Short mmCIF file of C-alpha atoms in Angstrom, two decimals:
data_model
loop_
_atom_site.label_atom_id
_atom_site.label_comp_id
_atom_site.label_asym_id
_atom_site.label_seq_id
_atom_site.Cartn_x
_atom_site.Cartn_y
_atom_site.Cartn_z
CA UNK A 186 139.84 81.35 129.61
CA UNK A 187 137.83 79.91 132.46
CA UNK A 188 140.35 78.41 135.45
CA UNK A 189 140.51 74.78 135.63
CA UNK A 190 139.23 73.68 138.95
CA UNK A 191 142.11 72.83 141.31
CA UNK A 192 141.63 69.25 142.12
CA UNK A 193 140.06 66.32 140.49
CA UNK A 194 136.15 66.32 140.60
CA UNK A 195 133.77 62.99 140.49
CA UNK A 196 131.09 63.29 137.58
CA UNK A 197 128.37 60.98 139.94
CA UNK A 198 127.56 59.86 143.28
CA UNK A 199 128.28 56.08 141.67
CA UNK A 200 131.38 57.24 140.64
CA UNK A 201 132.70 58.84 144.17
CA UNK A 202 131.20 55.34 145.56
CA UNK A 203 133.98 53.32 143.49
CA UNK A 204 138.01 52.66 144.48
CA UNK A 205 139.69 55.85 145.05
CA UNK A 206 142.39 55.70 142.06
CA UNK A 207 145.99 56.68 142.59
CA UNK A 208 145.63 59.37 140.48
CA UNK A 209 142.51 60.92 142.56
CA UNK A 210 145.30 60.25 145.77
CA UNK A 211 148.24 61.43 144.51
CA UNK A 212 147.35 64.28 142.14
CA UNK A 213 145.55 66.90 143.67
CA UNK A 214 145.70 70.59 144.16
CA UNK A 215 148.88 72.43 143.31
CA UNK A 216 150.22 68.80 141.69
CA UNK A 217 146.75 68.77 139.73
CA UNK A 218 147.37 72.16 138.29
CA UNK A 219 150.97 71.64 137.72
CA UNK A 220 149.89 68.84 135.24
CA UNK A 221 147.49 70.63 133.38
CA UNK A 222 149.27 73.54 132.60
CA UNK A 223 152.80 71.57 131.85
CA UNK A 224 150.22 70.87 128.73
CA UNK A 225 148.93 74.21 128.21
CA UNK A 226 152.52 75.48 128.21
CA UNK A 227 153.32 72.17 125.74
CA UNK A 228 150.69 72.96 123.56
CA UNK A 229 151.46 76.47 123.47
CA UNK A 230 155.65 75.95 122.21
CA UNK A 231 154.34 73.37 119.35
CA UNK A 232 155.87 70.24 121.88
CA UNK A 233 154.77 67.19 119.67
CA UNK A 234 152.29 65.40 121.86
CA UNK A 235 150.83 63.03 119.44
CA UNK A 236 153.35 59.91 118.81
CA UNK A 237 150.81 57.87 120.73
CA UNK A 238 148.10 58.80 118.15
CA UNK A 239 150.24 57.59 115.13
CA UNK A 240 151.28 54.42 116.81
CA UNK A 241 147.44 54.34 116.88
CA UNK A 242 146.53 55.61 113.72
CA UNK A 243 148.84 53.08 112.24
CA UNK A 244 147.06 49.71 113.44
CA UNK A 245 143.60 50.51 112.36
CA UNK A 246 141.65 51.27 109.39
CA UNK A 247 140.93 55.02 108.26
CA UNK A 248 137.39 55.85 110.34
CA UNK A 249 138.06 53.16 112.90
CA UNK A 250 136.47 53.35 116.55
CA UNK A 251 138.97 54.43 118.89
CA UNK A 252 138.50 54.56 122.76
CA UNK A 253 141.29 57.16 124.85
CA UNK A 254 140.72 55.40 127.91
CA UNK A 255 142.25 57.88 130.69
CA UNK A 256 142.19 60.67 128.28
CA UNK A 257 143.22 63.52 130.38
CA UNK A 258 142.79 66.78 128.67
CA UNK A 259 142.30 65.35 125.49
CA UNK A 260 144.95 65.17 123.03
CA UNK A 261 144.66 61.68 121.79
CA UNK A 262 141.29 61.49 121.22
CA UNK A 263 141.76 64.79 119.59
CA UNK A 264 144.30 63.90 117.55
CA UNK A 265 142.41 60.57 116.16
CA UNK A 266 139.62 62.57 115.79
CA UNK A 267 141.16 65.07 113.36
CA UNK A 268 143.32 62.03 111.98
CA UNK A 269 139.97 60.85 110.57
CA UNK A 270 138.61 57.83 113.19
CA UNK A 271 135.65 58.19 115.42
CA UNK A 272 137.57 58.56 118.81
CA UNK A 273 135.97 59.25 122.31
CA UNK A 274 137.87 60.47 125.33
CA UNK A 275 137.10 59.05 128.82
CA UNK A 276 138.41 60.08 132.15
CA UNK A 277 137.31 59.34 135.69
CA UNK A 278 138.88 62.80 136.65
CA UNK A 279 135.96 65.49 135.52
CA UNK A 280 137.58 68.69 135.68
CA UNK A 281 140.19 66.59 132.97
CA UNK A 282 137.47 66.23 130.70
CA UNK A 283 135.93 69.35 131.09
CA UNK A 284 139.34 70.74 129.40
CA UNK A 285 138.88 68.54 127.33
CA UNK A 286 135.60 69.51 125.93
CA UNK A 287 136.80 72.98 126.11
CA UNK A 288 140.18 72.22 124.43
CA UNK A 289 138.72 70.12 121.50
CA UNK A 290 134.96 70.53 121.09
CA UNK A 291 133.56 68.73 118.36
CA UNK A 292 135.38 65.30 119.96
CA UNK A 293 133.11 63.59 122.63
CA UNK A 294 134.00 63.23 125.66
CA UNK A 295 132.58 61.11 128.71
CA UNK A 296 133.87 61.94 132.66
CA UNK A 297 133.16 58.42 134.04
CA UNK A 298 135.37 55.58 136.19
CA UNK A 299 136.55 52.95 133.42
CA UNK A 300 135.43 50.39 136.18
CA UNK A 301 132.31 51.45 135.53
CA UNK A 302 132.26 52.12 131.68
CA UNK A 303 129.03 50.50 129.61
CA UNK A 304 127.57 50.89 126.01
CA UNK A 305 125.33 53.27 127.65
CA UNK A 306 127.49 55.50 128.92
CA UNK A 307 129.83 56.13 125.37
CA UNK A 308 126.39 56.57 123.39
CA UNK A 309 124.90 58.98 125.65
CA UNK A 310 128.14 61.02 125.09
CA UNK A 311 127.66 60.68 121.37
CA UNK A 312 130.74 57.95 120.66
CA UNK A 313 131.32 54.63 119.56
CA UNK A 314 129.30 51.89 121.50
CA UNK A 315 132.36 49.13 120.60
CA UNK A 316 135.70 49.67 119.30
CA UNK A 317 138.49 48.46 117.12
CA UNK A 318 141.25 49.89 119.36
CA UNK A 319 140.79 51.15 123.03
CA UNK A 320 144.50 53.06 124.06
CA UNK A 321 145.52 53.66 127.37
CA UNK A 322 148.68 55.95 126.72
CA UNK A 323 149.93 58.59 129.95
CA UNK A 324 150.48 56.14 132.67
CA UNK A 325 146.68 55.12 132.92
CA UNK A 326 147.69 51.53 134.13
CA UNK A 327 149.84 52.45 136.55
CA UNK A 328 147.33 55.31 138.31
CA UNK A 329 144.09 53.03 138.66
CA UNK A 330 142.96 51.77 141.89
CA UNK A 331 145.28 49.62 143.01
CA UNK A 332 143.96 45.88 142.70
CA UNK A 333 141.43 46.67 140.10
CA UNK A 334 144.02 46.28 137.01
CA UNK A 335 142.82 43.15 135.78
CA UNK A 336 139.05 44.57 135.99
CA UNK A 337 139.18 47.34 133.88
CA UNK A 338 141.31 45.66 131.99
CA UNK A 339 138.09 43.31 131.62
CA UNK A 340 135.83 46.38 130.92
CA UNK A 341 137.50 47.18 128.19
CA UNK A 342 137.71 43.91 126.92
CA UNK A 343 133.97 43.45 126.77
CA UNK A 344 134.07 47.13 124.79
CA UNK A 345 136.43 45.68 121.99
CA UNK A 346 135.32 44.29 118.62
CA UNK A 347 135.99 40.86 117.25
CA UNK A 348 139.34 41.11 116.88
CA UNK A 349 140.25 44.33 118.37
CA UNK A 350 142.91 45.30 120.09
CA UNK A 351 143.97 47.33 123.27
CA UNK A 352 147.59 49.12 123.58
CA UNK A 353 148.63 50.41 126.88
CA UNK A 354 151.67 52.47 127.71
CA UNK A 355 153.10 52.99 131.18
CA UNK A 356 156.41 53.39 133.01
CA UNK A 357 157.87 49.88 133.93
CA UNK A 358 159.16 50.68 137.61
CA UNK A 359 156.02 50.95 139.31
CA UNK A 360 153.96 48.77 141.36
CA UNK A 361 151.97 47.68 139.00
CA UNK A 362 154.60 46.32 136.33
CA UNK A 363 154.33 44.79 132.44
CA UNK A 364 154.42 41.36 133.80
CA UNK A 365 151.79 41.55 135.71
CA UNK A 366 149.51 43.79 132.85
CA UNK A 367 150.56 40.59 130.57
CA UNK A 368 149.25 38.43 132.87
CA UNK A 369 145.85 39.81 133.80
CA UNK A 370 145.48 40.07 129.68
CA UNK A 371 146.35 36.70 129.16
CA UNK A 372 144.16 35.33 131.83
CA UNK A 373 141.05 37.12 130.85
CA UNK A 374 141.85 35.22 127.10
CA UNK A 375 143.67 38.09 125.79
CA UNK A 376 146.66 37.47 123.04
CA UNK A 377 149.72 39.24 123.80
CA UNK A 378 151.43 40.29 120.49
CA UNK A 379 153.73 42.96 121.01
CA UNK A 380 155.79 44.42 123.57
CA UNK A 381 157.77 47.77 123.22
CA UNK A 382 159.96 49.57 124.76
CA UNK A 383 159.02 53.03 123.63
CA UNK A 384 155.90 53.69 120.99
CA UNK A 385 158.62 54.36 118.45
CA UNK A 386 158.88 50.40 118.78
CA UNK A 387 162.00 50.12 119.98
CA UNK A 388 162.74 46.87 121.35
CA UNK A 389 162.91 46.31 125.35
CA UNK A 390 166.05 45.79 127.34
CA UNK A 391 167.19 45.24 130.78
CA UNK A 392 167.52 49.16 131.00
CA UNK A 393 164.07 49.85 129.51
CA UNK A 394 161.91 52.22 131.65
CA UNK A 395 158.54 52.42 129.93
CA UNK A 396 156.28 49.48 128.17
CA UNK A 397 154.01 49.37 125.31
CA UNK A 398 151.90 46.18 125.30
CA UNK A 399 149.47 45.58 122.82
CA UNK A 400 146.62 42.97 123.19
CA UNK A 401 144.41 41.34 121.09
CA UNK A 402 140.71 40.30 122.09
CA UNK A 403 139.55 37.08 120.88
CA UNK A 404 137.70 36.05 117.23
CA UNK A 405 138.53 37.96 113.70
CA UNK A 406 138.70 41.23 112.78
CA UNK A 407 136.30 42.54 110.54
CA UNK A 408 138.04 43.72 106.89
CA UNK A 409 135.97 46.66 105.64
CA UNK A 410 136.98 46.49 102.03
CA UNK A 411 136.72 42.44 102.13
CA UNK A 412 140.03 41.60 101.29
CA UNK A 413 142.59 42.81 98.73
CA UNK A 414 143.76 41.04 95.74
CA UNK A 415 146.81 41.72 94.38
CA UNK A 416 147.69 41.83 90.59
CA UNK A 417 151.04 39.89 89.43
CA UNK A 418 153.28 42.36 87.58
CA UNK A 419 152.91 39.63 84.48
CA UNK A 420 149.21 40.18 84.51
CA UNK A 421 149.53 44.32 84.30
CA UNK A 422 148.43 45.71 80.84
CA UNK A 423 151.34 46.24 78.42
CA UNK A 424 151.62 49.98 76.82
CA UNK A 425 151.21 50.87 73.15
CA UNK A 426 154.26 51.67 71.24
#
C-alpha cells in the first residue's frame, strides 16, 4: 500500500490562504501518522467504528443525503454509503481524503476547507448538492480555526434542506465548549433539539465529557412517501373460518 504522506496537505492555493485550523497546528508529522494508523490498526482487529453512522442512519430516510463534514479517512461516509444513503466525505486535510478515496472508492470524496464549502464544490466531486443531515462526528468542532465556529457552522447551514438537520459530536472540555456550539446554532436561527451525552443517547451530567448536539435548520422537512396512514385494528379484514 502506498505511504500516507506525513503531514496534512492543502488541496488549493485558496485553501492554504484560509485560517490555519487546530488540527493543521496541532497534528502534524509523527502525531499525523500516529492517527491514521491507530485506524488502520482499528480497522484491521474488527474495532466497531461506526456508532456515529447508526445514530445517523437512524434520523433520516433510507437514500437520504448525508454530508461527513471533517471526514478524516472516511469511515462515516463509508459506512452511510454502504448503509444505503448518498453520503460525501469532506476534509480540509488532503492527504485524509486521499485515504479516504483509497480506503473506500466508490464513496466521493472532496479535500476542501468547510469555510469554504459551495454547491459547486460537492457536485464536482460527484455528491449531493444539499442535504438532509450534515454530521460532524471525531472532534471536528473542536479542531476548526479558532473563531470561525459559528461560520462554518453557517456554511453548513446554507447546505441543509428544509428541515434538515446537523449533529455534531465533540469532547466537552475544550475551548470551544457545547454552550457556546448551542449558541452560535441558535443565533444563526437554528433549533436546538437534542443534547447527548454519548451517541448511544445517554443523557448529560455534571461528569459528562463528550456532547452530541443535534440542530435543526429552519422550514419542513420534505416526507418522501407523503405521509403514512395508519389502519385501526377494527378496520383490518376478518379471516374465514
Amino acid at each position: 500500500m502506498t505511504e500516507p504522506p506525513s503531514e496534512p496537505h492543502h488541496s488549493s492555493d485558496a485553501q492554504a490562504a484560509s485560517p490555519a485550523t487546530l488540527w493543521e497546528q496541532q497534528v502534524v508529522g509523527d502525531r499525523w501518522t500516529f492517527y491514521t494508523e491507530r485506524f488502520e490498526t482499528m480497522i484491521a482487529d474488527g474495532t466497531d467504528l461506526e456508532g456515529e453512522a447508526r445514530f445517523v442512519d437512524a434520523m433520516v430516510q433510507r437514500g437520504s443525503a448525508v454530508l461527513d463534514a471533517g471526514c478524516g479517512t472516511g469511515r462515516i461516509a463509508a459506512a452511510l454509503h454502504r448503509m444505503g444513503h448518498r453520503a460525501i466525505g469532506v476534509d480540509k486535510d488532503a492527504g485524509l481524503v486521499e485515504i479516504a478515496g483509497r480506503r473506500y472508492p466508490g464513496v466521493p470524496f472532496a479535500a476542501c476547507d468547510l469555510l469554504l464549502l459551495t454547491s459547486d464544490i460537492l457536485r464536482a466531486a460527484a455528491g449531493p448538492e444539499d442535504f438532509d443531515l450534515i454530521v460532524l462526528p471525531g472532534n471536528v468542532m473542536v479542531y476548526l480555526a479558532s473563531g470561525t465556529e459559528r461560520d462554518v457552522i453557517g456554511v453548513l447551514a446554507g447546505l441543509l434542506r428544509p428541515g434538515g438537520r446537523i449533529v455534531a459530536g465533540f469532547a466537552s472540555n475544550r475551548d470551544y465548549t457545547p454552550a457556546a456550539f448551542r449558541q452560535d446554532a441558535q443565533a444563526l436561527g437554528l433549533t436546538v433539539e437534542h443534547h447527548f451525552a454519548t451517541w448511544q443517547l445517554d443523557p448529560v451530567t455534571e461528569v459528562s465529557d463528550w456532547a452530541v448536539i443535534v440542530l435543526r435548520g429552519p422550514g419542513v422537512a420534505e416526507d418522501p412517501d407523503g405521509g403514512t396512514t395508519w389502519t385501526p385494528a377494527t378496520r383490518w379484514p376478518r379471516g374465514e373460518g
